[in-house]
Short mmCIF file of C-alpha atoms in Angstrom, two decimals:
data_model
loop_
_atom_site.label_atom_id
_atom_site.label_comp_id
_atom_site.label_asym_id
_atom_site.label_seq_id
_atom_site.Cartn_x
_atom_site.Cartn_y
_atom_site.Cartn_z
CA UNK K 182 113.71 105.72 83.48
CA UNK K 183 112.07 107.64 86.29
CA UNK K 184 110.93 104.57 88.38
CA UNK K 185 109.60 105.09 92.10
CA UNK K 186 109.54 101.83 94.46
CA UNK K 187 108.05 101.57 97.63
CA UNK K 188 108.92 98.82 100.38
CA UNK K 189 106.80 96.90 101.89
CA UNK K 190 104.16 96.19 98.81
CA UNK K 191 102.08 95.00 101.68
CA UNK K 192 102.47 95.01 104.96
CA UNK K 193 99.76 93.58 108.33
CA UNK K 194 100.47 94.88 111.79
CA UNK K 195 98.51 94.76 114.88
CA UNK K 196 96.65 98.01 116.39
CA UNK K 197 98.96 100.41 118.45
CA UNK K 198 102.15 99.28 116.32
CA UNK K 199 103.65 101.75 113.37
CA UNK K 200 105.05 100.81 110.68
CA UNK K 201 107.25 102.84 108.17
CA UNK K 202 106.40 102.86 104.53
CA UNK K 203 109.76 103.42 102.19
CA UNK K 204 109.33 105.64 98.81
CA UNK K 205 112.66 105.49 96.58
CA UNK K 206 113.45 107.06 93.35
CA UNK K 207 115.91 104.08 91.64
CA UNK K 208 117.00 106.57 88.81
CA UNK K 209 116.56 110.55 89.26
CA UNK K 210 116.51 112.71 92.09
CA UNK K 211 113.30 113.44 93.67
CA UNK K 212 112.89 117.25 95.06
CA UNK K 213 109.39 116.59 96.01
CA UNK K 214 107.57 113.56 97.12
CA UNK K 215 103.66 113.08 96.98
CA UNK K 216 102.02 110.91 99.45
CA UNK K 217 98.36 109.88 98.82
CA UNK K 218 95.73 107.76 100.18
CA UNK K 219 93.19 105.55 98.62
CA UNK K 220 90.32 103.89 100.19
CA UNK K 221 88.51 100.91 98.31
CA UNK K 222 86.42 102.43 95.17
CA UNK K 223 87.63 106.10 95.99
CA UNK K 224 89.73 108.64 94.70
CA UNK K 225 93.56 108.70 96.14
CA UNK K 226 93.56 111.59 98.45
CA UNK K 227 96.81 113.65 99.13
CA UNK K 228 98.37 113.34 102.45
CA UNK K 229 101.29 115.42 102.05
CA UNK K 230 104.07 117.03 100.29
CA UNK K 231 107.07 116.92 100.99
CA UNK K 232 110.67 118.95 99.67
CA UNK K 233 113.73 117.44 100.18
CA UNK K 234 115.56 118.52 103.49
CA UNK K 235 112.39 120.32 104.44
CA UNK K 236 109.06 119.57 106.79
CA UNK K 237 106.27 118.13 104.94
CA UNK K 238 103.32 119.69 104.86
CA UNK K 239 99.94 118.16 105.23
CA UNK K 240 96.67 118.30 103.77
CA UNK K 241 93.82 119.71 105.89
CA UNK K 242 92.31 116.77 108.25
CA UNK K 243 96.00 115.31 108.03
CA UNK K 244 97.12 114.58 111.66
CA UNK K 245 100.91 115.38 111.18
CA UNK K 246 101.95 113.42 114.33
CA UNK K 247 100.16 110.39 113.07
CA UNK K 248 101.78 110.17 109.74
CA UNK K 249 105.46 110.87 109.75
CA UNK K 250 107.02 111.90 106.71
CA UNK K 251 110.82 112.53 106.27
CA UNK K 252 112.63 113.29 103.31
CA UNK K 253 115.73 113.50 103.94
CA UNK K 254 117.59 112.61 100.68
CA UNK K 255 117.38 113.22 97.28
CA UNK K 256 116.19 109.74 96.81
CA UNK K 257 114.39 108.43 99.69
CA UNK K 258 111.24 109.25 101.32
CA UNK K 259 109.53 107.61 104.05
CA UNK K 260 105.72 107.65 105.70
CA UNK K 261 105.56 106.10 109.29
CA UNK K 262 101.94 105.58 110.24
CA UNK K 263 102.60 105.75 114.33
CA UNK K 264 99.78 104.08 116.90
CA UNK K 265 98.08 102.33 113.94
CA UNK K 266 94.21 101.99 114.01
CA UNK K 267 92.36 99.57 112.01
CA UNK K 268 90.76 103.36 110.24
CA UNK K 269 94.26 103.34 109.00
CA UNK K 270 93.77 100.47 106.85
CA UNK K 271 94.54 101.52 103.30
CA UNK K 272 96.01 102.11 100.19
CA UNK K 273 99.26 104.03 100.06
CA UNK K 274 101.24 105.43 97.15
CA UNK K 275 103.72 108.00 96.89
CA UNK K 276 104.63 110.15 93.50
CA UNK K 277 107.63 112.08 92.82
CA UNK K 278 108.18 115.54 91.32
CA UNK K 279 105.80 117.76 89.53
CA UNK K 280 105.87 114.74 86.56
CA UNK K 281 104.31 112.79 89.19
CA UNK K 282 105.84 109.29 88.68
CA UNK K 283 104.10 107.05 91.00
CA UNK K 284 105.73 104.41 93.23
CA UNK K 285 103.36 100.89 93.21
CA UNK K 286 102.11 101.44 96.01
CA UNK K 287 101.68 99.64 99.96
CA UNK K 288 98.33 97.89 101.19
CA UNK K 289 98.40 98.62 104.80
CA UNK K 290 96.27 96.35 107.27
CA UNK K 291 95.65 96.58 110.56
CA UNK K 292 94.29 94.16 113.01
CA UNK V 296 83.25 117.94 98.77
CA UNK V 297 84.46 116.04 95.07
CA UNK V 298 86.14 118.32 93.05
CA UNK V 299 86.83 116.24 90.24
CA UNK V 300 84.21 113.72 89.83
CA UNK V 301 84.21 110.10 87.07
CA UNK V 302 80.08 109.51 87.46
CA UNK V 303 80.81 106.37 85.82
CA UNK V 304 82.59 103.81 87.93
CA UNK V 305 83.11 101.27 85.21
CA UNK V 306 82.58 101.40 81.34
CA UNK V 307 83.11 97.88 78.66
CA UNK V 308 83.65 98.47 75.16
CA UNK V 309 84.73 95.84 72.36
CA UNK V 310 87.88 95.80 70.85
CA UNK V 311 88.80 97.90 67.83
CA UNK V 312 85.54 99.87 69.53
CA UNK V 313 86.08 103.38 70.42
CA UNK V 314 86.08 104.23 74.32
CA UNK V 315 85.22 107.42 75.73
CA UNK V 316 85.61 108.25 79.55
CA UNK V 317 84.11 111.46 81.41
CA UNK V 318 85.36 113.68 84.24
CA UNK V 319 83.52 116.96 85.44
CA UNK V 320 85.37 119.31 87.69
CA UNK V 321 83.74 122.18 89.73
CA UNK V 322 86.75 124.15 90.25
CA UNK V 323 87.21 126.85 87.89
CA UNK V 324 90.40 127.36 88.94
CA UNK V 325 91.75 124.17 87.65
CA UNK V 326 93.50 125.23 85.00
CA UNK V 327 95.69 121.81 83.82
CA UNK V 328 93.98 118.03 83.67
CA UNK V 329 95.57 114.89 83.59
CA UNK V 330 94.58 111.34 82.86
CA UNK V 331 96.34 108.56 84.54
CA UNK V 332 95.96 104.46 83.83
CA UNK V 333 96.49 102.13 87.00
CA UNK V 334 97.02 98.34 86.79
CA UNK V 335 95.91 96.48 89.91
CA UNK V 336 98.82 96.16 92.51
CA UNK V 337 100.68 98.71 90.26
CA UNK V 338 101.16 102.22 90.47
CA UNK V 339 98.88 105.36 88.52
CA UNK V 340 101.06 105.79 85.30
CA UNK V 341 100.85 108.93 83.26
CA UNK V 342 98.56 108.91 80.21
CA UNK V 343 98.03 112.51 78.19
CA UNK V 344 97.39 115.70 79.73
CA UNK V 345 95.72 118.81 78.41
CA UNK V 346 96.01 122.66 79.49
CA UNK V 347 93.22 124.91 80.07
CA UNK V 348 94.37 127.21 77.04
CA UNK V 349 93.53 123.95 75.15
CA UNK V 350 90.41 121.91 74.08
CA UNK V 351 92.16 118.89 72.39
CA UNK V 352 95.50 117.24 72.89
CA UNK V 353 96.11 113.92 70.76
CA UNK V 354 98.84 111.38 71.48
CA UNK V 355 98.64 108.18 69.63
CA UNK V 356 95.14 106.07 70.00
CA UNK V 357 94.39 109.10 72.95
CA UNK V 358 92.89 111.85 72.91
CA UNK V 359 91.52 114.17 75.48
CA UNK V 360 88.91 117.06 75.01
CA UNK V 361 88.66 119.54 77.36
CA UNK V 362 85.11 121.94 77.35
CA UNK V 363 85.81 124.40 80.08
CA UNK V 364 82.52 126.36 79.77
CA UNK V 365 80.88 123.05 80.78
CA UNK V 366 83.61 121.84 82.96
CA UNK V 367 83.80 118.91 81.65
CA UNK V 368 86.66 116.45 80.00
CA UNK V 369 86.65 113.43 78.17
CA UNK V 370 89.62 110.83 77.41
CA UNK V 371 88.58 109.24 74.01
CA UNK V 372 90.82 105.31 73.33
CA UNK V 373 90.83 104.46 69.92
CA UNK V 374 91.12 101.93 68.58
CA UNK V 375 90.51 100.24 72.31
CA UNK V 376 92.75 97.42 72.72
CA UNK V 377 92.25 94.76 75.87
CA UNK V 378 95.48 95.60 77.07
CA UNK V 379 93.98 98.96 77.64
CA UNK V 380 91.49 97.02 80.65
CA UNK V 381 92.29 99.46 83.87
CA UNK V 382 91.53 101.86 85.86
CA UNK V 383 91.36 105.36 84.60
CA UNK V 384 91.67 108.62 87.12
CA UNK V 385 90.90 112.00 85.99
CA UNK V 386 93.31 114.27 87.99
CA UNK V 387 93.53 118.47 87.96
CA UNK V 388 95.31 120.55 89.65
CA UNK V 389 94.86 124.56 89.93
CA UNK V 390 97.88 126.87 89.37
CA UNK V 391 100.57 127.85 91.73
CA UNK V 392 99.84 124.70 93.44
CA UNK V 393 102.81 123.05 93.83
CA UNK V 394 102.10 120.57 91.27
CA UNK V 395 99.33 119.19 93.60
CA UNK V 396 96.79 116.96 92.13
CA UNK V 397 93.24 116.65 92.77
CA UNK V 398 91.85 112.82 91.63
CA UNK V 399 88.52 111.30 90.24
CA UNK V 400 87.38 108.36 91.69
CA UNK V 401 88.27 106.63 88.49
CA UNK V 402 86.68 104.45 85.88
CA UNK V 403 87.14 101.13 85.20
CA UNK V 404 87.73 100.47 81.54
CA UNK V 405 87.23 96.43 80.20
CA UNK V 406 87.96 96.44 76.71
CA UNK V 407 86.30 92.84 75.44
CA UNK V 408 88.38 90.78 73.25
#
C-alpha cells in the first residue's frame, strides 16, 4: 500500500517551454502533497506544500508563478515548471501526507 | 544555511560488518528525526524514526541513537547486508510544522559482498 507515482520519470524540453510534472497517490487519499527539489550531491529541498482544494504554499526563495502547483483532488497533484531555464534542471519528487511516502521521482532537463 | 548536515558523503563497510551513519542538526527545535533509504531512479523510502523524548529506537537490523545535548544522531545497520548499498538522508523536522521535513545531504552506504 501507500504508493505515490509521478509521470514523466524523465522528461527534456527546450528553454522557455513548461512542462507539468504529475504526482498520484494509486491507493489512499493524499490531504497534503510535498514537493522537493534535489540538485546533484545535495540535500532535496522543499518547494512547497500543498492541501487538497487549497493554494500551496511555498518555501522562502520559491517563485510561486514559476512553479505551479495544484491539488485539486484527493489523489492527484501536479507541479508545472512555466518559462523553463536550464537553472531549472533538476531532480523532482513529491511525498504525500505527514507519513511522507515519496513518489520516484522526475529528472527534469532543459536545453 | 544546513540545518541538518551528513559530513560524510559516502561510507563502505563489509558484509555481516556493522554500519554506522552520522547526522548533526543545529536546530534545537527539531524535535522528531527520520532516516530515509533511496535507490537510484527510485523514490526516498521510510527507514526508522526517533522522537526527541527518545535516545534509541530499534527496528530489526536498525537502530537509531539520538544525543540531543550534542545534536547529533546516528543510524547503526547491523548486520549490513549489500542489499542495504544506497543512499541514506537524515531528515528532521521541528514541531507544529506541518509535517515539514528538513534533509541531510545524505550518505552513500556500499556494503561489500
Amino acid at each position: 500500500g501507500a504508493v505515490v507515482s509521478q509521470h514523466p520519470s524523465w522528461v527534456i524540453c527546450k528553454s522557455g517551454t513548461s512542462v507539468k510534472i504529475e504526482c498520484r497517490s494509486l491507493d489512499f487519499q493524499a490531504t497534503t502533497m510535498f514537493w522537493y527539489r534535489q540538485f546533484p550531491k545535495q540535500s532535496l529541498m522543499l518547494m512547497a506544500t500543498s492541501n487538497e482544494g487549497s493554494k500551496a504554499t511555498y518555501e522562502q526563495g520559491v517563485e510561486k508563478d514559476k512553479f505551479l502547483i495544484n491539488h485539486a483532488s484527493l489523489t492527484l497533484s501536479t507541479l508545472t515548471v512555466t518559462s523553463a531555464h536550464p537553472e531549472d534542471s533538476s531532480f523532482y519528487i513529491c511525498s504525500a501526507n505527514q507519513e511522507q511516502y515519496f513518489g520516484p521521482g522526475t529528472r527534469l532537463t532543459v536545453t | 544555511d544546513q540545518q541538518v548536515k551528513q559530513n560524510s558523503p559516502s561510507l563502505s563497510v563489509q558484509e555481516g560488518r556493522i554500519s554506522i551513519l552520522n547526522c548533526d542538526y543545529t536546530n534545537s527545535m527539531f524535535d522528531y528525526f527520520l532516516w530515509y533509504k533511496k535507490y537510484p531512479a527510485e523514490g526516498p523510502t521510510f527507514l526508522i524514526s526517533i522522537s526527541s523524548i527518545k535516545d534509541k529506537n530499534e527496528d530489526g537490523r536498525f537502530t537509531v541513537f539520538l544525543n540531543k545535548s550534542a545534536k547529533h544522531l546516528s543510524l547503526h545497520i547491523v548486520p549490513s547486508q549489500p542489499g542495504d548499498s544506497a543512499v541514506y538522508f537524515c531528515a528532521a523536522r521541528p514541531p507544529g510544522s506541518n509535517y515539514k521535513l528538513t534533509f541531510g545531504k545524505g550518505t552513500l552506504l556500499t556494503v561489500n559482498p
